[in-house]
PDB file of C-alpha atoms in Angstrom:
ATOM      1  CA  ASP A 893     -88.788  71.282 -89.418  1.00 50.00           C
ATOM      2  CA  ALA A 894     -92.492  72.247 -89.847  1.00 62.00           C
ATOM      3  CA  GLY A 895     -92.941  75.715 -91.276  1.00 91.00           C
ATOM      4  CA  ILE A 896     -89.392  76.277 -92.591  1.00 95.00           C
ATOM      5  CA  THR A 897     -87.676  74.610 -95.577  1.00 96.00           C
ATOM      6  CA  GLN A 898     -84.298  75.050 -96.987  1.00 97.00           C
ATOM      7  CA  SER A 899     -83.168  74.113-100.590  1.00 96.00           C
ATOM      8  CA  PRO A 900     -81.209  72.452-101.822  1.00 97.00           C
ATOM      9  CA  ARG A 901     -80.101  70.068 -98.954  1.00 95.00           C
ATOM     10  CA  HIS A 902     -76.779  69.432-100.591  1.00 97.00           C
ATOM     11  CA  LYS A 903     -74.856  71.225-103.292  1.00 97.00           C
ATOM     12  CA  VAL A 904     -71.249  70.774-104.614  1.00 97.00           C
ATOM     13  CA  THR A 905     -70.139  73.745-106.705  1.00 97.00           C
ATOM     14  CA  GLU A 906     -66.865  75.008-108.211  1.00 97.00           C
ATOM     15  CA  THR A 907     -64.762  77.871-106.977  1.00 97.00           C
ATOM     16  CA  GLY A 908     -65.748  81.156-108.528  1.00 97.00           C
ATOM     17  CA  THR A 909     -69.335  80.284-109.365  1.00 97.00           C
ATOM     18  CA  PRO A 910     -72.322  82.023-107.885  1.00 96.00           C
ATOM     19  CA  VAL A 911     -74.626  79.954-105.603  1.00 97.00           C
ATOM     20  CA  THR A 912     -77.986  80.783-104.113  1.00 98.00           C
ATOM     21  CA  LEU A 913     -79.621  79.062-101.193  1.00 98.00           C
ATOM     22  CA  ARG A 914     -83.277  79.377-100.466  1.00 98.00           C
ATOM     23  CA  CYS A 915     -85.208  79.498 -97.230  1.00 98.00           C
ATOM     24  CA  HIS A 916     -88.959  79.281 -97.269  1.00 98.00           C
ATOM     25  CA  GLN A 917     -91.230  79.636 -94.369  1.00 97.00           C
ATOM     26  CA  THR A 918     -95.027  79.415 -93.946  1.00 96.00           C
ATOM     27  CA  GLU A 919     -95.129  80.954 -90.390  1.00 92.00           C
ATOM     28  CA  ASN A 920     -95.327  84.558 -91.608  1.00 93.00           C
ATOM     29  CA  HIS A 921     -92.491  85.545 -89.330  1.00 92.00           C
ATOM     30  CA  ARG A 922     -90.960  88.939 -89.655  1.00 93.00           C
ATOM     31  CA  TYR A 923     -87.414  87.845 -88.620  1.00 93.00           C
ATOM     32  CA  MET A 924     -85.339  85.448 -90.748  1.00 96.00           C
ATOM     33  CA  TYR A 925     -81.762  84.607 -90.302  1.00 96.00           C
ATOM     34  CA  TRP A 926     -78.853  82.810 -92.078  1.00 97.00           C
ATOM     35  CA  TYR A 927     -76.083  81.051 -90.071  1.00 97.00           C
ATOM     36  CA  ARG A 928     -73.100  79.008 -90.977  1.00 97.00           C
ATOM     37  CA  GLN A 929     -72.079  76.093 -88.849  1.00 95.00           C
ATOM     38  CA  ASP A 930     -68.322  75.242 -88.842  1.00 93.00           C
ATOM     39  CA  PRO A 931     -66.514  72.877 -86.474  1.00 86.00           C
ATOM     40  CA  GLY A 932     -65.018  74.845 -83.525  1.00 80.00           C
ATOM     41  CA  HIS A 933     -67.015  77.978 -84.352  1.00 86.00           C
ATOM     42  CA  GLY A 934     -70.587  76.955 -83.583  1.00 89.00           C
ATOM     43  CA  LEU A 935     -73.085  78.868 -85.492  1.00 93.00           C
ATOM     44  CA  ARG A 936     -72.227  82.271 -86.838  1.00 95.00           C
ATOM     45  CA  LEU A 937     -74.727  84.826 -88.189  1.00 94.00           C
ATOM     46  CA  ILE A 938     -74.136  85.809 -91.713  1.00 97.00           C
ATOM     47  CA  HIS A 939     -77.142  88.106 -92.461  1.00 96.00           C
ATOM     48  CA  TYR A 940     -80.546  88.584 -91.123  1.00 95.00           C
ATOM     49  CA  SER A 941     -83.942  90.175 -92.192  1.00 96.00           C
ATOM     50  CA  TYR A 942     -86.521  91.996 -90.150  1.00 93.00           C
ATOM     51  CA  GLY A 943     -89.058  92.457 -92.939  1.00 93.00           C
ATOM     52  CA  VAL A 944     -89.496  92.529 -96.691  1.00 95.00           C
ATOM     53  CA  LYS A 945     -86.523  94.473 -98.162  1.00 94.00           C
ATOM     54  CA  ASP A 946     -85.113  95.063 -94.676  1.00 95.00           C
ATOM     55  CA  THR A 947     -81.950  93.243 -94.176  1.00 96.00           C
ATOM     56  CA  ASP A 948     -78.661  93.781 -92.225  1.00 94.00           C
ATOM     57  CA  LYS A 949     -75.326  92.184 -91.816  1.00 94.00           C
ATOM     58  CA  GLY A 950     -74.174  89.722 -89.326  1.00 92.00           C
ATOM     59  CA  GLU A 951     -70.675  88.813 -87.999  1.00 91.00           C
ATOM     60  CA  VAL A 952     -69.458  86.885 -91.047  1.00 95.00           C
ATOM     61  CA  SER A 953     -71.132  88.801 -94.038  1.00 96.00           C
ATOM     62  CA  ASP A 954     -68.139  89.191 -96.343  1.00 96.00           C
ATOM     63  CA  GLY A 955     -68.741  87.386 -99.565  1.00 96.00           C
ATOM     64  CA  TYR A 956     -72.472  86.897 -99.040  1.00 98.00           C
ATOM     65  CA  SER A 957     -75.517  88.826-100.032  1.00 97.00           C
ATOM     66  CA  VAL A 958     -79.255  88.322 -99.224  1.00 98.00           C
ATOM     67  CA  SER A 959     -82.547  89.343-100.588  1.00 97.00           C
ATOM     68  CA  ARG A 960     -86.057  89.294 -99.249  1.00 98.00           C
ATOM     69  CA  SER A 961     -88.635  90.112-101.618  1.00 97.00           C
ATOM     70  CA  LYS A 962     -91.569  88.331 -99.988  1.00 96.00           C
ATOM     71  CA  THR A 963     -92.181  87.473 -96.396  1.00 96.00           C
ATOM     72  CA  GLU A 964     -91.871  83.859 -96.992  1.00 97.00           C
ATOM     73  CA  ASP A 965     -88.550  83.550 -98.734  1.00 97.00           C
ATOM     74  CA  PHE A 966     -85.000  84.680 -97.741  1.00 98.00           C
ATOM     75  CA  LEU A 967     -82.162  83.958-100.225  1.00 98.00           C
ATOM     76  CA  LEU A 968     -78.607  83.690 -99.438  1.00 98.00           C
ATOM     77  CA  THR A 969     -76.146  84.334-102.475  1.00 98.00           C
ATOM     78  CA  LEU A 970     -72.578  83.550-102.472  1.00 97.00           C
ATOM     79  CA  GLU A 971     -71.329  85.906-105.217  1.00 93.00           C
ATOM     80  CA  SER A 972     -68.257  84.039-106.130  1.00 96.00           C
ATOM     81  CA  ALA A 973     -67.840  80.763-104.151  1.00 97.00           C
ATOM     82  CA  THR A 974     -64.608  80.089-102.305  1.00 97.00           C
ATOM     83  CA  SER A 975     -63.350  77.045-100.504  1.00 97.00           C
ATOM     84  CA  SER A 976     -63.679  78.759 -97.195  1.00 96.00           C
ATOM     85  CA  GLN A 977     -67.443  79.023 -97.752  1.00 97.00           C
ATOM     86  CA  THR A 978     -67.623  75.205 -97.645  1.00 97.00           C
ATOM     87  CA  SER A 979     -69.942  74.767 -94.784  1.00 97.00           C
ATOM     88  CA  VAL A 980     -73.351  73.841 -93.367  1.00 96.00           C
ATOM     89  CA  TYR A 981     -75.949  76.829 -93.842  1.00 97.00           C
ATOM     90  CA  PHE A 982     -78.911  77.065 -91.572  1.00 96.00           C
ATOM     91  CA  CYS A 983     -81.849  79.387 -91.921  1.00 97.00           C
ATOM     92  CA  ALA A 984     -83.878  80.285 -88.679  1.00 95.00           C
ATOM     93  CA  ILE A 985     -87.115  82.183 -88.071  1.00 94.00           C
ATOM     94  CA  GLY A 986     -88.648  83.904 -85.171  1.00 88.00           C
ATOM     95  CA  TYR A 987     -88.309  85.832 -82.085  1.00 82.00           C
ATOM     96  CA  ARG A 988     -86.332  85.252 -79.018  1.00 77.00           C
ATOM     97  CA  GLU A 989     -89.469  85.813 -77.016  1.00 76.00           C
ATOM     98  CA  SER A 990     -91.257  83.101 -78.898  1.00 79.00           C
ATOM     99  CA  PRO A 991     -92.001  79.967 -76.802  1.00 78.00           C
ATOM    100  CA  GLY A 992     -89.179  78.080 -78.543  1.00 79.00           C
ATOM    101  CA  GLY A 993     -86.995  81.003 -79.478  1.00 85.00           C
ATOM    102  CA  TYR A 994     -85.712  80.501 -83.174  1.00 91.00           C
ATOM    103  CA  THR A 995     -86.961  77.716 -85.198  1.00 92.00           C
ATOM    104  CA  PHE A 996     -84.280  76.239 -87.490  1.00 94.00           C
ATOM    105  CA  GLY A 997     -84.372  74.632 -90.960  1.00 94.00           C
ATOM    106  CA  SER A 998     -82.698  71.221 -91.622  1.00 93.00           C
ATOM    107  CA  GLY A 999     -79.666  72.980 -93.336  1.00 95.00           C
ATOM    108  CA  THR A1000     -77.868  72.918 -96.550  1.00 96.00           C
ATOM    109  CA  ARG A1001     -74.441  71.386 -96.859  1.00 96.00           C
ATOM    110  CA  LEU A1002     -72.439  73.238 -99.361  1.00 98.00           C
ATOM    111  CA  THR A1003     -69.107  72.045-100.735  1.00 97.00           C
ATOM    112  CA  VAL A1004     -67.006  74.340-102.816  1.00 97.00           C
ATOM    113  CA  VAL A1005     -64.340  72.386-104.832  1.00 96.00           C
TER     114      VAL A1005
ATOM    115  CA  ALA B 582     -71.020  92.934 -77.705  1.00 79.00           C
ATOM    116  CA  GLN B 583     -72.543  89.614 -76.520  1.00 87.00           C
ATOM    117  CA  SER B 584     -70.581  86.430 -76.365  1.00 92.00           C
ATOM    118  CA  VAL B 585     -70.901  82.867 -75.130  1.00 95.00           C
ATOM    119  CA  ALA B 586     -68.331  80.260 -74.325  1.00 96.00           C
ATOM    120  CA  GLN B 587     -68.699  76.538 -74.042  1.00 96.00           C
ATOM    121  CA  PRO B 588     -65.443  75.493 -72.384  1.00 96.00           C
ATOM    122  CA  GLU B 589     -65.639  71.694 -73.188  1.00 96.00           C
ATOM    123  CA  ASP B 590     -65.701  70.394 -76.754  1.00 95.00           C
ATOM    124  CA  GLN B 591     -66.872  67.032 -75.510  1.00 97.00           C
ATOM    125  CA  VAL B 592     -68.459  65.677 -72.370  1.00 98.00           C
ATOM    126  CA  ASN B 593     -68.441  61.933 -71.697  1.00 98.00           C
ATOM    127  CA  VAL B 594     -70.870  60.373 -69.268  1.00 98.00           C
ATOM    128  CA  ALA B 595     -72.166  56.906 -68.380  1.00 98.00           C
ATOM    129  CA  GLU B 596     -75.748  56.188 -68.918  1.00 98.00           C
ATOM    130  CA  GLY B 597     -77.744  56.729 -65.750  1.00 97.00           C
ATOM    131  CA  ASN B 598     -75.235  59.251 -64.372  1.00 98.00           C
ATOM    132  CA  PRO B 599     -75.930  62.903 -64.057  1.00 98.00           C
ATOM    133  CA  LEU B 600     -74.656  65.169 -66.752  1.00 97.00           C
ATOM    134  CA  THR B 601     -73.595  68.816 -66.922  1.00 98.00           C
ATOM    135  CA  VAL B 602     -72.726  70.861 -70.137  1.00 98.00           C
ATOM    136  CA  LYS B 603     -71.233  74.082 -69.190  1.00 98.00           C
ATOM    137  CA  CYS B 604     -72.052  77.615 -70.671  1.00 98.00           C
ATOM    138  CA  THR B 605     -70.753  81.047 -69.654  1.00 98.00           C
ATOM    139  CA  TYR B 606     -71.897  84.265 -71.255  1.00 96.00           C
ATOM    140  CA  SER B 607     -71.176  87.989 -71.538  1.00 94.00           C
ATOM    141  CA  VAL B 608     -73.829  90.664 -72.303  1.00 91.00           C
ATOM    142  CA  SER B 609     -74.544  94.184 -71.533  1.00 87.00           C
ATOM    143  CA  GLY B 610     -77.940  94.280 -69.962  1.00 86.00           C
ATOM    144  CA  ASN B 611     -80.240  91.435 -69.079  1.00 88.00           C
ATOM    145  CA  PRO B 612     -79.375  88.217 -70.807  1.00 91.00           C
ATOM    146  CA  TYR B 613     -81.698  86.074 -72.932  1.00 92.00           C
ATOM    147  CA  LEU B 614     -80.210  82.466 -72.554  1.00 94.00           C
ATOM    148  CA  PHE B 615     -81.040  79.410 -74.703  1.00 95.00           C
ATOM    149  CA  TRP B 616     -80.005  75.798 -74.995  1.00 97.00           C
ATOM    150  CA  TYR B 617     -80.535  73.918 -78.308  1.00 96.00           C
ATOM    151  CA  VAL B 618     -79.699  70.286 -79.269  1.00 96.00           C
ATOM    152  CA  GLN B 619     -78.647  69.126 -82.695  1.00 95.00           C
ATOM    153  CA  TYR B 620     -78.778  65.506 -83.770  1.00 92.00           C
ATOM    154  CA  PRO B 621     -76.897  64.262 -86.801  1.00 87.00           C
ATOM    155  CA  ASN B 622     -77.971  65.867 -90.106  1.00 82.00           C
ATOM    156  CA  ARG B 623     -80.624  67.787 -88.463  1.00 86.00           C
ATOM    157  CA  GLY B 624     -81.228  71.520 -87.695  1.00 87.00           C
ATOM    158  CA  LEU B 625     -81.082  72.746 -84.032  1.00 92.00           C
ATOM    159  CA  GLN B 626     -83.956  71.948 -81.775  1.00 93.00           C
ATOM    160  CA  PHE B 627     -84.967  74.183 -78.801  1.00 93.00           C
ATOM    161  CA  LEU B 628     -84.511  72.621 -75.300  1.00 95.00           C
ATOM    162  CA  LEU B 629     -85.104  75.455 -72.928  1.00 95.00           C
ATOM    163  CA  LYS B 630     -84.547  79.265 -72.333  1.00 93.00           C
ATOM    164  CA  TYR B 631     -84.256  81.802 -69.447  1.00 93.00           C
ATOM    165  CA  ILE B 632     -85.484  85.323 -69.862  1.00 89.00           C
ATOM    166  CA  THR B 633     -86.787  86.266 -66.410  1.00 86.00           C
ATOM    167  CA  GLY B 634     -88.064  84.450 -63.366  1.00 87.00           C
ATOM    168  CA  ASP B 635     -86.857  81.429 -61.590  1.00 90.00           C
ATOM    169  CA  ASN B 636     -83.151  80.667 -61.895  1.00 93.00           C
ATOM    170  CA  LEU B 637     -83.871  76.893 -62.557  1.00 95.00           C
ATOM    171  CA  VAL B 638     -85.489  76.340 -65.823  1.00 95.00           C
ATOM    172  CA  LYS B 639     -86.988  73.036 -66.788  1.00 95.00           C
ATOM    173  CA  GLY B 640     -87.051  72.160 -70.488  1.00 94.00           C
ATOM    174  CA  SER B 641     -87.651  69.253 -72.908  1.00 91.00           C
ATOM    175  CA  TYR B 642     -86.577  65.654 -72.438  1.00 92.00           C
ATOM    176  CA  GLY B 643     -85.760  66.004 -68.701  1.00 95.00           C
ATOM    177  CA  PHE B 644     -83.168  68.722 -69.099  1.00 97.00           C
ATOM    178  CA  GLU B 645     -82.883  71.770 -66.906  1.00 97.00           C
ATOM    179  CA  ALA B 646     -80.520  74.659 -66.697  1.00 98.00           C
ATOM    180  CA  GLU B 647     -79.597  77.067 -63.887  1.00 96.00           C
ATOM    181  CA  PHE B 648     -79.116  80.703 -64.467  1.00 96.00           C
ATOM    182  CA  ASN B 649     -76.299  82.063 -62.135  1.00 96.00           C
ATOM    183  CA  LYS B 650     -76.060  85.780 -62.577  1.00 94.00           C
ATOM    184  CA  SER B 651     -73.015  86.244 -60.345  1.00 94.00           C
ATOM    185  CA  GLN B 652     -70.998  83.698 -62.263  1.00 96.00           C
ATOM    186  CA  THR B 653     -72.559  84.577 -65.566  1.00 96.00           C
ATOM    187  CA  SER B 654     -73.271  80.882 -66.208  1.00 97.00           C
ATOM    188  CA  PHE B 655     -76.221  78.914 -67.667  1.00 98.00           C
ATOM    189  CA  HIS B 656     -75.100  75.230 -67.276  1.00 98.00           C
ATOM    190  CA  LEU B 657     -77.362  72.603 -68.585  1.00 98.00           C
ATOM    191  CA  LYS B 658     -78.116  69.494 -66.527  1.00 98.00           C
ATOM    192  CA  LYS B 659     -79.816  66.274 -66.480  1.00 98.00           C
ATOM    193  CA  PRO B 660     -80.101  64.014 -63.444  1.00 97.00           C
ATOM    194  CA  SER B 661     -79.859  60.742 -65.392  1.00 97.00           C
ATOM    195  CA  ALA B 662     -78.247  60.568 -68.868  1.00 97.00           C
ATOM    196  CA  LEU B 663     -79.582  58.368 -71.628  1.00 97.00           C
ATOM    197  CA  VAL B 664     -77.676  56.966 -74.641  1.00 96.00           C
ATOM    198  CA  SER B 665     -80.330  58.796 -76.858  1.00 95.00           C
ATOM    199  CA  ASP B 666     -79.143  62.093 -75.299  1.00 96.00           C
ATOM    200  CA  SER B 667     -75.877  61.982 -77.217  1.00 97.00           C
ATOM    201  CA  ALA B 668     -75.930  64.869 -79.523  1.00 97.00           C
ATOM    202  CA  LEU B 669     -74.296  68.370 -80.029  1.00 96.00           C
ATOM    203  CA  TYR B 670     -75.516  70.934 -77.618  1.00 97.00           C
ATOM    204  CA  PHE B 671     -75.323  74.713 -78.271  1.00 96.00           C
ATOM    205  CA  CYS B 672     -75.778  77.531 -75.674  1.00 97.00           C
ATOM    206  CA  ALA B 673     -76.926  80.911 -77.083  1.00 95.00           C
ATOM    207  CA  VAL B 674     -77.356  84.327 -75.631  1.00 93.00           C
ATOM    208  CA  GLY B 675     -78.922  87.660 -76.576  1.00 88.00           C
ATOM    209  CA  ASP B 676     -79.188  90.987 -74.823  1.00 80.00           C
ATOM    210  CA  ASP B 677     -82.222  93.246 -74.561  1.00 74.00           C
ATOM    211  CA  ALA B 678     -81.054  95.631 -77.309  1.00 71.00           C
ATOM    212  CA  GLY B 679     -82.286  93.548 -80.273  1.00 70.00           C
ATOM    213  CA  ASN B 680     -83.402  90.195 -81.524  1.00 78.00           C
ATOM    214  CA  MET B 681     -80.050  88.585 -82.230  1.00 84.00           C
ATOM    215  CA  LEU B 682     -78.709  85.423 -80.626  1.00 90.00           C
ATOM    216  CA  THR B 683     -75.017  84.521 -80.474  1.00 92.00           C
ATOM    217  CA  PHE B 684     -74.140  80.836 -80.147  1.00 94.00           C
ATOM    218  CA  GLY B 685     -71.351  79.160 -78.629  1.00 94.00           C
ATOM    219  CA  GLY B 686     -69.018  76.705 -80.204  1.00 94.00           C
ATOM    220  CA  GLY B 687     -71.082  73.599 -79.115  1.00 95.00           C
ATOM    221  CA  THR B 688     -70.352  70.648 -76.832  1.00 97.00           C
ATOM    222  CA  ARG B 689     -70.585  67.138 -77.971  1.00 97.00           C
ATOM    223  CA  LEU B 690     -72.242  64.900 -75.458  1.00 97.00           C
ATOM    224  CA  MET B 691     -71.399  61.362 -75.524  1.00 97.00           C
ATOM    225  CA  VAL B 692     -73.418  59.052 -73.303  1.00 97.00           C
ATOM    226  CA  LYS B 693     -72.001  55.412 -73.001  1.00 97.00           C
ATOM    227  CA  PRO B 694     -74.213  52.416 -72.138  1.00 95.00           C
TER     228      PRO B 694
END
């Protein structure tokens, strides 16, 4: 999607290893979000950021940390990956009041083996 | 706390027939309501939203949704379904206390030729 890119698109990692996913935006948005998508659960908020170095937890934050040292980048780290963290991870930017609400990236499919 | 329910995991409809995808919500205060669509291996795309104003909201690709405050519902509708409408649809809700959106579990729409 224009203005927001996620990397990598796919990743397979082993249980117990650290993993970092990157979200990069060119829209200069203050708010950025990390969601995970799982069948039957829809999208659940992991962490969000409302500015550089300003982050907060979402409903499923255990096992995840985030960092935002620049407006354009929001990193999601799995400290020690577990099989339960196998999921599709989406980054989003924007405000609810924006004409299109949030804008989503294309997602990262993470498999923990 | 805010929540949203999509009671149907899947909706099947014949091409040319009207479609409805159901969504009910719970928030304290005024609701911000959204519909997003997800095609395979893609991020979520905005369809329409309700914040204030007319209860009938028109959005992209001929979709519309009706806000019903008394029934706390925001059902997505389209008068004549297309095979290309087949996708995963998400309803989302936020309240006026912050910028967060909570998503439902998603409804898969299958339109048969």
